[in-house]
Structure formats: structure tokens, C-alpha cells
mmCIF file of C-alpha atoms in Angstrom:
data_model
loop_
_atom_site.group_PDB
_atom_site.id
_atom_site.type_symbol
_atom_site.label_atom_id
_atom_site.label_comp_id
_atom_site.label_asym_id
_atom_site.label_seq_id
_atom_site.Cartn_x
_atom_site.Cartn_y
_atom_site.Cartn_z
ATOM 1 C CA MET I 21 10.373 -10.628 -14.154
ATOM 2 C CA ARG I 22 13.210 -8.476 -15.503
ATOM 3 C CA HIS I 23 11.005 -7.322 -18.364
ATOM 4 C CA PHE I 24 8.239 -6.386 -15.922
ATOM 5 C CA LEU I 25 10.662 -4.480 -13.678
ATOM 6 C CA PHE I 26 12.132 -2.621 -16.652
ATOM 7 C CA SER I 27 8.656 -1.674 -17.884
ATOM 8 C CA PHE I 28 7.686 -0.432 -14.427
ATOM 9 C CA LEU I 29 10.833 1.688 -14.122
ATOM 10 C CA LEU I 30 10.338 3.080 -17.619
ATOM 11 C CA CYS I 31 6.782 4.049 -16.748
ATOM 12 C CA PHE I 32 7.918 5.555 -13.438
ATOM 13 C CA VAL I 33 10.604 7.669 -15.130
ATOM 14 C CA SER I 34 8.248 8.816 -17.892
ATOM 15 C CA CYS I 35 5.721 9.976 -15.270
ATOM 16 C CA PHE I 36 8.298 12.366 -13.850
ATOM 17 C CA ALA I 37 9.967 13.413 -17.108
ATOM 18 C CA ASP I 38 7.313 16.024 -17.864
ATOM 19 C CA ALA I 39 6.842 17.111 -14.266
ATOM 20 C CA LYS I 40 5.628 20.660 -13.787
ATOM 21 C CA ARG I 41 5.485 23.103 -10.903
ATOM 22 C CA VAL I 42 2.277 24.957 -10.049
ATOM 23 C CA TYR I 43 2.355 28.211 -8.057
ATOM 24 C CA VAL I 44 -0.468 29.141 -5.676
ATOM 25 C CA SER I 45 -0.813 32.457 -3.869
ATOM 26 C CA GLU I 46 -3.566 34.119 -1.873
ATOM 27 C CA ALA I 47 -2.758 37.242 -3.901
ATOM 28 C CA GLY I 48 -3.024 35.380 -7.199
ATOM 29 C CA THR I 49 -5.843 35.306 -9.743
ATOM 30 C CA LEU I 50 -8.530 32.655 -9.749
ATOM 31 C CA TRP I 51 -8.208 31.849 -13.444
ATOM 32 C CA ALA I 52 -4.399 32.138 -13.701
ATOM 33 C CA ASP I 53 -2.492 29.103 -14.953
ATOM 34 C CA GLY I 54 -0.094 28.976 -11.991
ATOM 35 C CA SER I 55 2.987 28.667 -14.189
ATOM 36 C CA SER I 56 4.993 31.220 -12.166
ATOM 37 C CA TRP I 57 4.714 33.436 -9.108
ATOM 38 C CA GLU I 58 3.649 36.265 -11.421
ATOM 39 C CA SER I 59 0.787 34.147 -12.774
ATOM 40 C CA ALA I 60 -0.028 32.271 -9.562
ATOM 41 C CA THR I 61 -3.535 30.944 -9.103
ATOM 42 C CA SER I 62 -5.449 31.631 -5.891
ATOM 43 C CA ASP I 63 -7.399 28.363 -6.105
ATOM 44 C CA LEU I 64 -5.485 25.554 -4.380
ATOM 45 C CA CYS I 65 -8.245 23.002 -5.063
ATOM 46 C CA SER I 66 -8.098 23.623 -8.816
ATOM 47 C CA ALA I 67 -4.304 23.584 -8.789
ATOM 48 C CA LEU I 68 -4.319 20.132 -7.202
ATOM 49 C CA LEU I 69 -6.792 18.827 -9.789
ATOM 50 C CA CYS I 70 -4.425 19.889 -12.577
ATOM 51 C CA CYS I 71 -1.504 17.933 -11.115
ATOM 52 C CA SER I 72 -0.238 14.479 -11.999
ATOM 53 C CA ALA I 73 2.470 12.209 -10.651
ATOM 54 C CA GLY I 74 5.824 13.963 -10.406
ATOM 55 C CA ASP I 75 4.376 17.481 -10.247
ATOM 56 C CA SER I 76 4.915 19.860 -7.353
ATOM 57 C CA VAL I 77 2.833 22.722 -5.941
ATOM 58 C CA TRP I 78 4.425 25.734 -4.253
ATOM 59 C CA VAL I 79 2.011 27.536 -1.929
ATOM 60 C CA ALA I 80 2.664 31.074 -0.679
ATOM 61 C CA VAL I 81 1.916 32.219 2.869
ATOM 62 C CA GLY I 82 -1.761 33.002 3.436
ATOM 63 C CA THR I 83 -4.934 31.170 4.409
ATOM 64 C CA TYR I 84 -6.577 28.656 2.093
ATOM 65 C CA TYR I 85 -10.059 27.482 3.064
ATOM 66 C CA GLY I 86 -11.643 24.147 2.428
ATOM 67 C CA GLY I 87 -11.006 20.427 2.451
ATOM 68 C CA PHE I 88 -8.119 19.352 0.239
ATOM 69 C CA LEU I 89 -7.592 15.984 -1.426
ATOM 70 C CA MET I 90 -4.029 14.726 -1.716
ATOM 71 C CA PRO I 91 -3.213 13.773 -5.334
ATOM 72 C CA GLU I 92 -0.998 10.736 -5.839
ATOM 73 C CA GLY I 93 2.689 11.301 -6.588
ATOM 74 C CA VAL I 94 2.489 15.070 -6.033
ATOM 75 C CA THR I 95 4.606 17.112 -3.588
ATOM 76 C CA VAL I 96 2.934 20.189 -2.064
ATOM 77 C CA LEU I 97 5.161 22.708 -0.274
ATOM 78 C CA GLY I 98 4.075 25.688 1.864
ATOM 79 C CA GLY I 99 5.846 28.665 3.403
ATOM 80 C CA PHE I 100 6.865 30.691 0.339
ATOM 81 C CA LEU I 101 6.745 34.485 0.242
ATOM 82 C CA GLY I 102 6.168 34.484 -3.500
ATOM 83 C CA THR I 103 9.630 35.285 -4.855
ATOM 84 C CA GLU I 104 11.605 32.116 -4.120
ATOM 85 C CA THR I 105 13.406 30.030 -6.696
ATOM 86 C CA SER I 106 14.403 27.239 -4.301
ATOM 87 C CA GLU I 107 12.411 25.322 -1.701
ATOM 88 C CA GLN I 108 15.246 25.886 0.787
ATOM 89 C CA GLN I 109 14.338 29.595 0.856
ATOM 90 C CA ARG I 110 10.858 29.050 2.293
ATOM 91 C CA LEU I 111 9.667 29.556 5.884
ATOM 92 C CA LEU I 112 8.583 26.580 7.973
ATOM 93 C CA PRO I 113 5.537 27.208 10.198
ATOM 94 C CA MET I 114 7.196 26.301 13.515
ATOM 95 C CA TYR I 115 9.840 28.967 12.962
ATOM 96 C CA SER I 116 7.786 31.817 11.478
ATOM 97 C CA SER I 117 4.518 33.640 12.076
ATOM 98 C CA GLN I 118 4.133 33.898 8.276
ATOM 99 C CA ARG I 119 2.512 30.612 7.381
ATOM 100 C CA SER I 120 0.682 28.761 4.662
ATOM 101 C CA VAL I 121 -2.516 27.872 6.538
ATOM 102 C CA LEU I 122 -4.973 25.183 5.473
ATOM 103 C CA CYS I 123 -8.249 25.954 7.267
ATOM 104 C CA GLY I 124 -11.292 23.682 7.404
ATOM 105 C CA LYS I 125 -13.643 26.386 8.779
ATOM 106 C CA HIS I 126 -15.260 23.716 11.012
ATOM 107 C CA LEU I 127 -16.867 22.306 7.865
ATOM 108 C CA TYR I 128 -14.248 20.088 6.284
ATOM 109 C CA ARG I 129 -11.596 17.548 7.120
ATOM 110 C CA VAL I 130 -8.647 19.733 6.164
ATOM 111 C CA LEU I 131 -6.455 17.238 4.317
ATOM 112 C CA GLU I 132 -7.468 13.794 3.059
ATOM 113 C CA GLN I 133 -5.785 11.020 1.149
ATOM 114 C CA PRO I 134 -8.779 9.225 -0.389
ATOM 115 C CA ALA I 135 -7.018 5.884 -1.017
ATOM 116 C CA ASP I 136 -3.787 3.935 -0.589
ATOM 117 C CA TYR I 137 -1.191 5.127 -3.107
ATOM 118 C CA ASP I 138 1.648 3.445 -4.967
ATOM 119 C CA LEU I 139 3.502 6.764 -5.285
ATOM 120 C CA PRO I 140 4.110 9.101 -2.322
ATOM 121 C CA SER I 141 1.915 12.146 -1.803
ATOM 122 C CA ALA I 142 3.897 14.570 0.369
ATOM 123 C CA TRP I 143 2.695 17.766 2.092
ATOM 124 C CA ASP I 144 5.381 19.862 3.758
ATOM 125 C CA GLY I 145 5.344 23.195 5.606
ATOM 126 C CA PHE I 146 1.705 23.929 6.473
ATOM 127 C CA ALA I 147 -0.389 24.906 9.479
ATOM 128 C CA ILE I 148 -3.516 22.716 9.490
ATOM 129 C CA THR I 149 -6.437 23.917 11.586
ATOM 130 C CA GLN I 150 -10.215 24.056 12.193
ATOM 131 C CA GLY I 151 -10.919 20.674 10.656
ATOM 132 C CA ILE I 152 -13.770 18.336 11.565
ATOM 133 C CA GLY I 153 -14.372 14.730 10.621
ATOM 134 C CA GLN I 154 -15.482 11.465 12.082
ATOM 135 C CA MET I 155 -11.828 10.443 12.178
ATOM 136 C CA GLY I 156 -8.674 12.355 11.354
ATOM 137 C CA ALA I 157 -10.258 15.804 11.489
ATOM 138 C CA GLY I 158 -7.007 17.543 10.588
ATOM 139 C CA VAL I 159 -5.431 14.930 8.330
ATOM 140 C CA LEU I 160 -6.389 11.465 7.099
ATOM 141 C CA LEU I 161 -3.315 9.612 5.817
ATOM 142 C CA ARG I 162 -3.136 6.253 4.070
ATOM 143 C CA ARG I 163 -0.321 4.245 2.492
ATOM 144 C CA ASN I 164 2.385 6.468 0.971
ATOM 145 C CA GLY I 165 0.871 9.604 2.468
ATOM 146 C CA VAL I 166 3.632 11.806 3.898
ATOM 147 C CA LEU I 167 3.241 14.791 6.226
ATOM 148 C CA ARG I 168 6.358 16.808 7.098
ATOM 149 C CA ASN I 169 7.137 20.011 8.997
ATOM 150 C CA CYS I 170 3.501 20.824 9.715
ATOM 151 C CA ILE I 171 1.614 22.265 12.681
ATOM 152 C CA ILE I 172 -1.669 20.425 13.303
ATOM 153 C CA GLU I 173 -3.836 22.154 15.897
ATOM 154 C CA ASP I 174 -7.426 22.992 16.867
ATOM 155 C CA ASN I 175 -9.072 20.189 14.901
ATOM 156 C CA ALA I 176 -11.977 18.161 16.315
ATOM 157 C CA ALA I 177 -12.980 14.571 15.476
ATOM 158 C CA GLY I 178 -16.492 13.269 16.090
ATOM 159 C CA MET I 179 -18.544 15.182 13.501
ATOM 160 C CA PRO I 180 -18.863 14.210 9.834
ATOM 161 C CA ALA I 181 -17.215 16.545 7.355
ATOM 162 C CA VAL I 182 -18.612 17.850 4.084
ATOM 163 C CA GLY I 183 -18.236 15.115 1.477
ATOM 164 C CA GLU I 184 -18.462 12.179 3.882
ATOM 165 C CA TYR I 185 -21.025 9.478 3.155
ATOM 166 C CA LEU I 186 -23.325 8.586 6.048
ATOM 167 C CA PRO I 187 -24.920 5.190 5.382
ATOM 168 C CA GLN I 188 -27.365 5.589 8.266
ATOM 169 C CA GLU I 189 -28.663 8.795 6.648
ATOM 170 C CA GLY I 190 -28.506 7.539 3.075
ATOM 171 C CA GLY I 191 -26.378 10.285 1.579
ATOM 172 C CA LEU I 192 -23.419 12.636 1.375
ATOM 173 C CA VAL I 193 -22.895 15.566 3.712
ATOM 174 C CA LEU I 194 -23.543 18.731 1.692
ATOM 175 C CA PHE I 195 -23.386 21.143 4.622
ATOM 176 C CA VAL I 196 -22.755 20.703 8.338
ATOM 177 C CA ASN I 197 -23.206 23.048 11.293
ATOM 178 C CA ALA I 198 -20.953 21.763 14.052
ATOM 179 C CA SER I 199 -22.450 24.004 16.740
ATOM 180 C CA THR I 200 -26.063 22.878 16.186
ATOM 181 C CA ARG I 201 -25.173 19.379 14.957
ATOM 182 C CA ARG I 202 -27.435 19.897 11.949
ATOM 183 C CA ALA I 203 -26.506 18.810 8.446
ATOM 184 C CA VAL I 204 -27.910 18.780 4.932
ATOM 185 C CA ILE I 205 -27.508 15.376 3.282
ATOM 186 C CA MET I 206 -27.502 14.938 -0.503
ATOM 187 C CA SER I 207 -28.614 11.697 -2.117
ATOM 188 C CA PRO I 208 -25.930 9.854 -4.119
ATOM 189 C CA VAL I 209 -28.668 9.047 -6.665
ATOM 190 C CA ASP I 210 -28.985 11.370 -9.643
ATOM 191 C CA TYR I 211 -32.403 11.183 -11.261
ATOM 192 C CA GLY I 212 -31.314 10.821 -14.888
ATOM 193 C CA ARG I 213 -34.651 11.762 -16.378
ATOM 194 C CA HIS I 214 -35.161 15.463 -17.092
ATOM 195 C CA TYR I 215 -38.086 16.872 -15.148
ATOM 196 C CA GLN I 216 -40.108 20.029 -15.239
ATOM 197 C CA HIS I 217 -39.977 21.746 -11.871
ATOM 198 C CA THR I 218 -43.382 20.590 -10.594
ATOM 199 C CA ARG I 219 -42.818 17.032 -11.767
ATOM 200 C CA GLY I 220 -39.401 17.104 -10.155
ATOM 201 C CA LYS I 221 -40.931 17.964 -6.798
ATOM 202 C CA GLU I 222 -43.372 15.080 -7.204
ATOM 203 C CA ALA I 223 -40.561 12.664 -8.108
ATOM 204 C CA VAL I 224 -38.532 13.630 -5.048
ATOM 205 C CA SER I 225 -41.485 12.854 -2.810
ATOM 206 C CA GLN I 226 -41.203 9.252 -3.999
ATOM 207 C CA CYS I 227 -37.517 8.972 -3.100
ATOM 208 C CA SER I 228 -36.693 6.500 -0.328
ATOM 209 C CA GLU I 229 -32.897 6.450 -0.535
ATOM 210 C CA GLY I 230 -31.366 4.987 2.615
ATOM 211 C CA GLY I 231 -34.817 4.002 3.823
ATOM 212 C CA LYS I 232 -35.745 7.664 4.438
ATOM 213 C CA SER I 233 -38.927 9.374 3.264
ATOM 214 C CA ASP I 234 -38.187 13.068 3.923
ATOM 215 C CA TRP I 235 -36.200 13.835 0.758
ATOM 216 C CA ARG I 236 -36.915 17.118 -1.039
ATOM 217 C CA LEU I 237 -35.533 19.348 -3.760
ATOM 218 C CA PRO I 238 -32.662 21.486 -2.478
ATOM 219 C CA SER I 239 -33.233 25.183 -1.970
ATOM 220 C CA ASN I 240 -31.444 27.704 -4.132
ATOM 221 C CA SER I 241 -29.131 28.642 -1.248
ATOM 222 C CA GLU I 242 -28.213 24.978 -0.744
ATOM 223 C CA LEU I 243 -27.312 24.605 -4.400
ATOM 224 C CA LEU I 244 -25.363 27.855 -4.260
ATOM 225 C CA TYR I 245 -23.309 26.363 -1.464
ATOM 226 C CA LEU I 246 -21.646 24.242 -4.161
ATOM 227 C CA THR I 247 -20.270 27.424 -5.695
ATOM 228 C CA SER I 248 -18.424 30.333 -4.163
ATOM 229 C CA ALA I 249 -18.480 33.914 -5.434
ATOM 230 C CA VAL I 250 -15.184 35.678 -6.058
ATOM 231 C CA GLY I 251 -14.430 39.377 -6.096
ATOM 232 C CA ASP I 252 -15.004 40.033 -9.789
ATOM 233 C CA GLY I 253 -18.476 38.504 -9.747
ATOM 234 C CA LEU I 254 -17.478 35.265 -11.427
ATOM 235 C CA TYR I 255 -18.215 31.895 -9.905
ATOM 236 C CA ALA I 256 -15.895 29.011 -9.178
ATOM 237 C CA PHE I 257 -16.570 25.563 -7.847
ATOM 238 C CA SER I 258 -16.115 25.354 -4.093
ATOM 239 C CA PRO I 259 -14.229 22.747 -2.027
ATOM 240 C CA SER I 260 -17.639 21.252 -1.212
ATOM 241 C CA TYR I 261 -18.241 20.546 -4.905
ATOM 242 C CA TYR I 262 -14.854 18.879 -5.342
ATOM 243 C CA LEU I 263 -15.277 16.740 -2.217
ATOM 244 C CA LEU I 264 -18.769 15.544 -3.182
ATOM 245 C CA GLU I 265 -17.697 14.966 -6.780
ATOM 246 C CA ASN I 266 -14.745 12.852 -5.690
ATOM 247 C CA LYS I 267 -16.875 10.754 -3.343
ATOM 248 C CA LEU I 268 -19.425 10.150 -6.109
ATOM 249 C CA LYS I 269 -16.655 9.110 -8.531
ATOM 250 C CA ILE I 270 -14.984 6.605 -6.242
ATOM 251 C CA SER I 271 -18.338 5.082 -5.278
ATOM 252 C CA GLY I 272 -19.366 4.652 -8.923
ATOM 253 C CA ASN I 273 -22.373 6.986 -8.716
ATOM 254 C CA ASP I 274 -23.386 9.604 -11.275
ATOM 255 C CA VAL I 275 -21.298 12.734 -10.756
ATOM 256 C CA LEU I 276 -22.453 16.346 -10.592
ATOM 257 C CA SER I 277 -20.333 17.566 -13.489
ATOM 258 C CA GLY I 278 -22.166 18.613 -16.619
ATOM 259 C CA LYS I 279 -25.607 18.422 -15.029
ATOM 260 C CA ARG I 280 -28.249 21.028 -14.372
ATOM 261 C CA TYR I 281 -30.315 20.596 -11.201
ATOM 262 C CA TRP I 282 -33.567 22.053 -9.954
ATOM 263 C CA ALA I 283 -33.862 24.016 -6.725
ATOM 264 C CA SER I 284 -37.141 24.107 -4.848
ATOM 265 C CA ASN I 285 -37.964 27.757 -4.269
ATOM 266 C CA THR I 286 -40.048 29.349 -7.005
ATOM 267 C CA ALA I 287 -40.999 32.931 -7.740
ATOM 268 C CA THR I 288 -43.267 34.838 -10.119
ATOM 269 C CA GLU I 289 -41.991 37.412 -12.554
ATOM 270 C CA SER I 290 -44.203 39.108 -15.131
ATOM 271 C CA GLY I 291 -46.789 36.427 -14.609
ATOM 272 C CA ASN I 292 -44.406 33.618 -15.623
ATOM 273 C CA PRO I 293 -43.447 30.997 -13.062
ATOM 274 C CA VAL I 294 -39.696 30.679 -12.538
ATOM 275 C CA ALA I 295 -37.498 28.417 -10.460
ATOM 276 C CA TYR I 296 -33.820 28.201 -9.659
ATOM 277 C CA CYS I 297 -31.324 25.733 -11.002
ATOM 278 C CA LEU I 298 -27.593 25.112 -10.758
ATOM 279 C CA HIS I 299 -25.674 24.452 -13.958
ATOM 280 C CA THR I 300 -22.672 22.362 -12.968
ATOM 281 C CA THR I 301 -20.774 22.942 -16.198
ATOM 282 C CA ASN I 302 -20.168 26.636 -15.606
ATOM 283 C CA ALA I 303 -21.080 26.869 -11.891
ATOM 284 C CA GLN I 304 -23.870 29.335 -12.561
ATOM 285 C CA SER I 305 -27.113 29.456 -10.600
ATOM 286 C CA GLY I 306 -30.099 31.445 -11.736
ATOM 287 C CA ARG I 307 -33.805 31.633 -12.415
ATOM 288 C CA LEU I 308 -35.259 29.442 -15.099
ATOM 289 C CA SER I 309 -38.751 28.876 -16.410
ATOM 290 C CA ALA I 310 -40.528 26.192 -14.412
ATOM 291 C CA LEU I 311 -41.511 24.694 -17.773
ATOM 292 C CA GLY I 312 -37.864 23.985 -18.563
ATOM 293 C CA TYR I 313 -36.282 20.623 -17.880
ATOM 294 C CA CYS I 314 -33.551 19.817 -15.322
ATOM 295 C CA ARG I 315 -32.338 16.803 -13.411
ATOM 296 C CA ILE I 316 -32.975 16.383 -9.717
ATOM 297 C CA ARG I 317 -30.835 15.227 -6.818
ATOM 298 C CA PRO I 318 -32.754 15.245 -3.531
ATOM 299 C CA VAL I 319 -31.546 16.456 -0.149
ATOM 300 C CA ARG I 320 -32.757 16.165 3.441
ATOM 301 C CA SER I 321 -31.956 17.942 6.704
ATOM 302 C CA VAL I 322 -30.933 15.871 9.712
ATOM 303 C CA THR I 323 -29.853 16.206 13.312
ATOM 304 C CA LEU I 324 -26.615 14.298 13.742
ATOM 305 C CA THR I 325 -26.394 11.785 16.555
ATOM 306 C CA SER I 326 -23.382 11.750 18.845
ATOM 307 C CA ALA I 327 -20.365 9.869 17.551
ATOM 308 C CA ASP I 328 -17.031 9.036 19.129
ATOM 309 C CA GLY I 329 -14.273 10.759 17.209
ATOM 310 C CA VAL I 330 -10.871 9.158 16.662
ATOM 311 C CA GLY I 331 -7.621 10.977 15.905
ATOM 312 C CA GLY I 332 -8.517 14.645 16.261
ATOM 313 C CA GLY I 333 -5.307 15.849 14.659
ATOM 314 C CA VAL I 334 -4.230 12.949 12.460
ATOM 315 C CA TYR I 335 -5.595 9.521 11.585
ATOM 316 C CA ALA I 336 -2.804 7.532 9.922
ATOM 317 C CA THR I 337 -2.906 3.980 8.569
ATOM 318 C CA SER I 338 -0.131 1.549 7.688
ATOM 319 C CA GLY I 339 2.463 2.793 5.220
ATOM 320 C CA SER I 340 2.069 6.518 5.974
ATOM 321 C CA THR I 341 4.678 8.875 7.446
ATOM 322 C CA LEU I 342 4.629 11.769 9.925
ATOM 323 C CA SER I 343 7.878 13.656 10.331
ATOM 324 C CA GLY I 344 8.921 16.856 12.107
ATOM 325 C CA CYS I 345 5.373 17.945 12.982
ATOM 326 C CA MET I 346 3.919 19.774 15.979
ATOM 327 C CA VAL I 347 0.522 18.441 17.082
ATOM 328 C CA SER I 348 -1.572 20.030 19.839
ATOM 329 C CA ASN I 349 -4.989 21.226 21.042
ATOM 330 C CA ASN I 350 -6.921 18.726 18.939
ATOM 331 C CA THR I 351 -9.974 16.973 20.373
ATOM 332 C CA ALA I 352 -11.414 13.478 19.996
ATOM 333 C CA ALA I 353 -12.990 10.829 22.177
ATOM 334 C CA GLU I 354 -9.994 8.614 21.406
ATOM 335 C CA ASP I 355 -6.421 9.721 20.607
ATOM 336 C CA GLU I 356 -6.818 13.489 20.503
ATOM 337 C CA ASP I 357 -3.644 14.248 18.580
ATOM 338 C CA ILE I 358 -2.650 11.178 16.562
ATOM 339 C CA HIS I 359 -4.300 7.834 15.953
ATOM 340 C CA ALA I 360 -1.996 5.414 14.123
ATOM 341 C CA GLU I 361 -2.978 1.982 12.877
ATOM 342 C CA GLY I 362 -0.446 -0.528 11.621
ATOM 343 C CA GLU I 363 3.121 0.317 10.666
ATOM 344 C CA VAL I 364 3.115 4.115 10.634
ATOM 345 C CA LEU I 365 6.501 5.866 10.606
ATOM 346 C CA ILE I 366 6.388 8.695 13.156
ATOM 347 C CA LEU I 367 9.555 10.786 13.617
ATOM 348 C CA ASP I 368 10.410 13.913 15.606
ATOM 349 C CA ILE I 369 6.902 14.770 16.759
ATOM 350 C CA ASP I 370 6.324 17.490 19.357
ATOM 351 C CA ASP I 371 2.879 17.730 20.927
ATOM 352 C CA LYS I 372 3.852 20.918 22.856
ATOM 353 C CA ALA I 373 2.159 19.594 26.004
ATOM 354 C CA ARG I 374 4.098 16.503 27.076
ATOM 355 C CA LEU I 375 7.586 15.120 26.607
ATOM 356 C CA TYR I 376 6.053 12.416 24.475
ATOM 357 C CA PHE I 377 2.610 11.141 23.571
ATOM 358 C CA MET I 378 1.241 7.658 23.170
ATOM 359 C CA ALA I 379 0.232 6.944 19.579
ATOM 360 C CA ARG I 380 -1.820 3.842 18.924
ATOM 361 C CA ASN I 381 0.158 1.337 16.871
ATOM 362 C CA ASP I 382 0.802 -2.394 16.737
ATOM 363 C CA MET I 383 3.481 -2.297 19.437
ATOM 364 C CA ASN I 384 1.967 0.551 21.475
ATOM 365 C CA ILE I 385 5.387 2.162 21.935
ATOM 366 C CA PRO I 386 5.816 5.707 23.318
ATOM 367 C CA LEU I 387 7.088 7.804 20.420
ATOM 368 C CA LYS I 388 9.439 10.695 21.131
#
């Protein structure tokens, strides 16, 4: 037992011995390494992917769009102006109009912890807004997820977010329109064989994933949704790509990375048939001869049925922590602001509307 404990502690210490700090700023450069404020990256999603246990991410004031996955053992701090050398110098959102804002654009769950963690993942000093999700539209916390000094407002549970898997529809949400309740669903199945464009269209017509028969090749615009253009004309993977990729990984399905997929709309140029494809190694989409070979991953368009949302602001499960947060103006059929299951530590919460709110927990105690 002593030997095991010593080995665990040695591993724990070694994880943090080489800890690094990554700097993120809205005014930064997409391809910067984030090693300082002067070389800050503007891509929060990419910065998080580069982190490991013991690392920290300092995020300057500004608005960062997308759904963000919480990496294990990483501390993410917001509220910096971009010159600080200490976290004590930053601005907390409840005391300043200059904020680090995480915005879901009514497409994404803003912040998600994809699994229970052994090491804490802490997010501190953010405004979290415009999230959607079937539960926990603003934040979904699991064991060892920690949320501190954050404002969580204007999130709405009851609609699936990009990246969620819908078993009744047989796929992952690629795009969702909350106002029309329409969504594009992508099959988790990657057709490993390489198809010419016409043969690819025929193969998709045979797809019956999830018991559905209306699968098709995605359009070029749907594939382009996985990438987002930046000012200098380069392309970078979007939050949608990262969310779908993560869901495919944890479910054991073939991932998007390194693949080249057909799109369905064709054109004619100089008498030669062409079609569009997305190359997921370099995030480029362009026209390609229809006689070339690509993989296919079908999609289908659906109208989403009504669903009861739970925990519009936060959905927290046992072992997570909420501390010093302001939660208000979130919507859900059940527990608009916070839904807590199990032993969730909730401290110093202000919902700005009542003296206290009732969070759902094992003892059903009013939390002040």
C-alpha cells in the first residue's frame, strides 16, 4: 500500500513539474504558440487541446465563441487585460464590465466536462452565455469539475447542442437552428472504403444508421461548417469539429481527423465534372475531380421534437463544485438556474432574483 501511494504521489508531482502557462487573447494570432501575452493565441479551443495536467490558461477580456471542453487537471482563468504577471491582478466579471466571455451563440453548450476526473478542472472568472443543450446549457460539470467567480446567464436547456449524440436520430448534431428547431445530424459511421463521387452517393442511399433511410452526402456548406475562416484567408478547425471529434473518440467510432470526405453538390468546369470535399488534415475544402476517391460520412436533416430541459444554467453531478458565481435568466423546464445531483458543493451563489434558490440535491436544502 505504501509503495502504491508513493508511486501515485510521484506520478502526481511529475505531472505538475513541467507545468506550462498558455496565454489566450482576442487580439492574438491564430497560429501563435501562446507562450506569452506578446505571442498569445486567439484560439481558445486549440489552446485547451495543447494543455495537460498541471497547466494553466490565462484568457484576456474579450468574447470567445463556441463550445469548450474542460481538460483534466487544467486551471483556466479569465479577466486579464493582457499585461498581468499575477492572477491577483485580473478583473472578475461581477465587478467589471470588461469580461472574458464564453459565448455559445445558441449553437453549443458553452462549457462541458466530458467525464468524471481524478484531477480537478477549474474555470475561474468568466461570463458564460447563450448556451443550449439538453441539460446544463451553460455548464455541464462532473466529478472534480470546479466553477468559480463566474456569471452564468441567458442559457437555455431543452435543445440538443452541436456535438451531442441523439440515439433516436442515429447520429451527432452537426448544426442546430434553435429558432426553427431544425438540425443536421451526422452519422457516427465513417465509410472506410474510398469512393468516387457517384459511387459515394449510391452508397449513402443504402445507409440505415439508427433505423433511418434518409441519409445523404453532406453539402459543401455543411462540410464547411466544420471549419471557420479567419481574417488572413487561412482556415482553422471550428469548435464544431472539436466537439464532434471528441464525441467520436469517446464512443470508439472512427474520427474525422486525417480523412477526406465527399460533399454532394457538383459543378462543371471546362467540361470536367468536379465535386467538393473536405480534407480534415489541413481543414481545406475545395473542388475535386468527381473521378477522385474520398471517404463518405452521411448526414440527414431533422425537425427536433420537444424535450424537457434540465439545468438551464448549470447541470452539476456528484463531486463537482460551484463557488462565488452569479446565476440568472437561464431557462429550462426543470431547475432553470442550477440542477445538482448527488453531493455537489455549492458556495456563495447569487441568483440576482431571490435571496436564495432551491437546488436539487440529495437533501433538498435551500442553499444561500
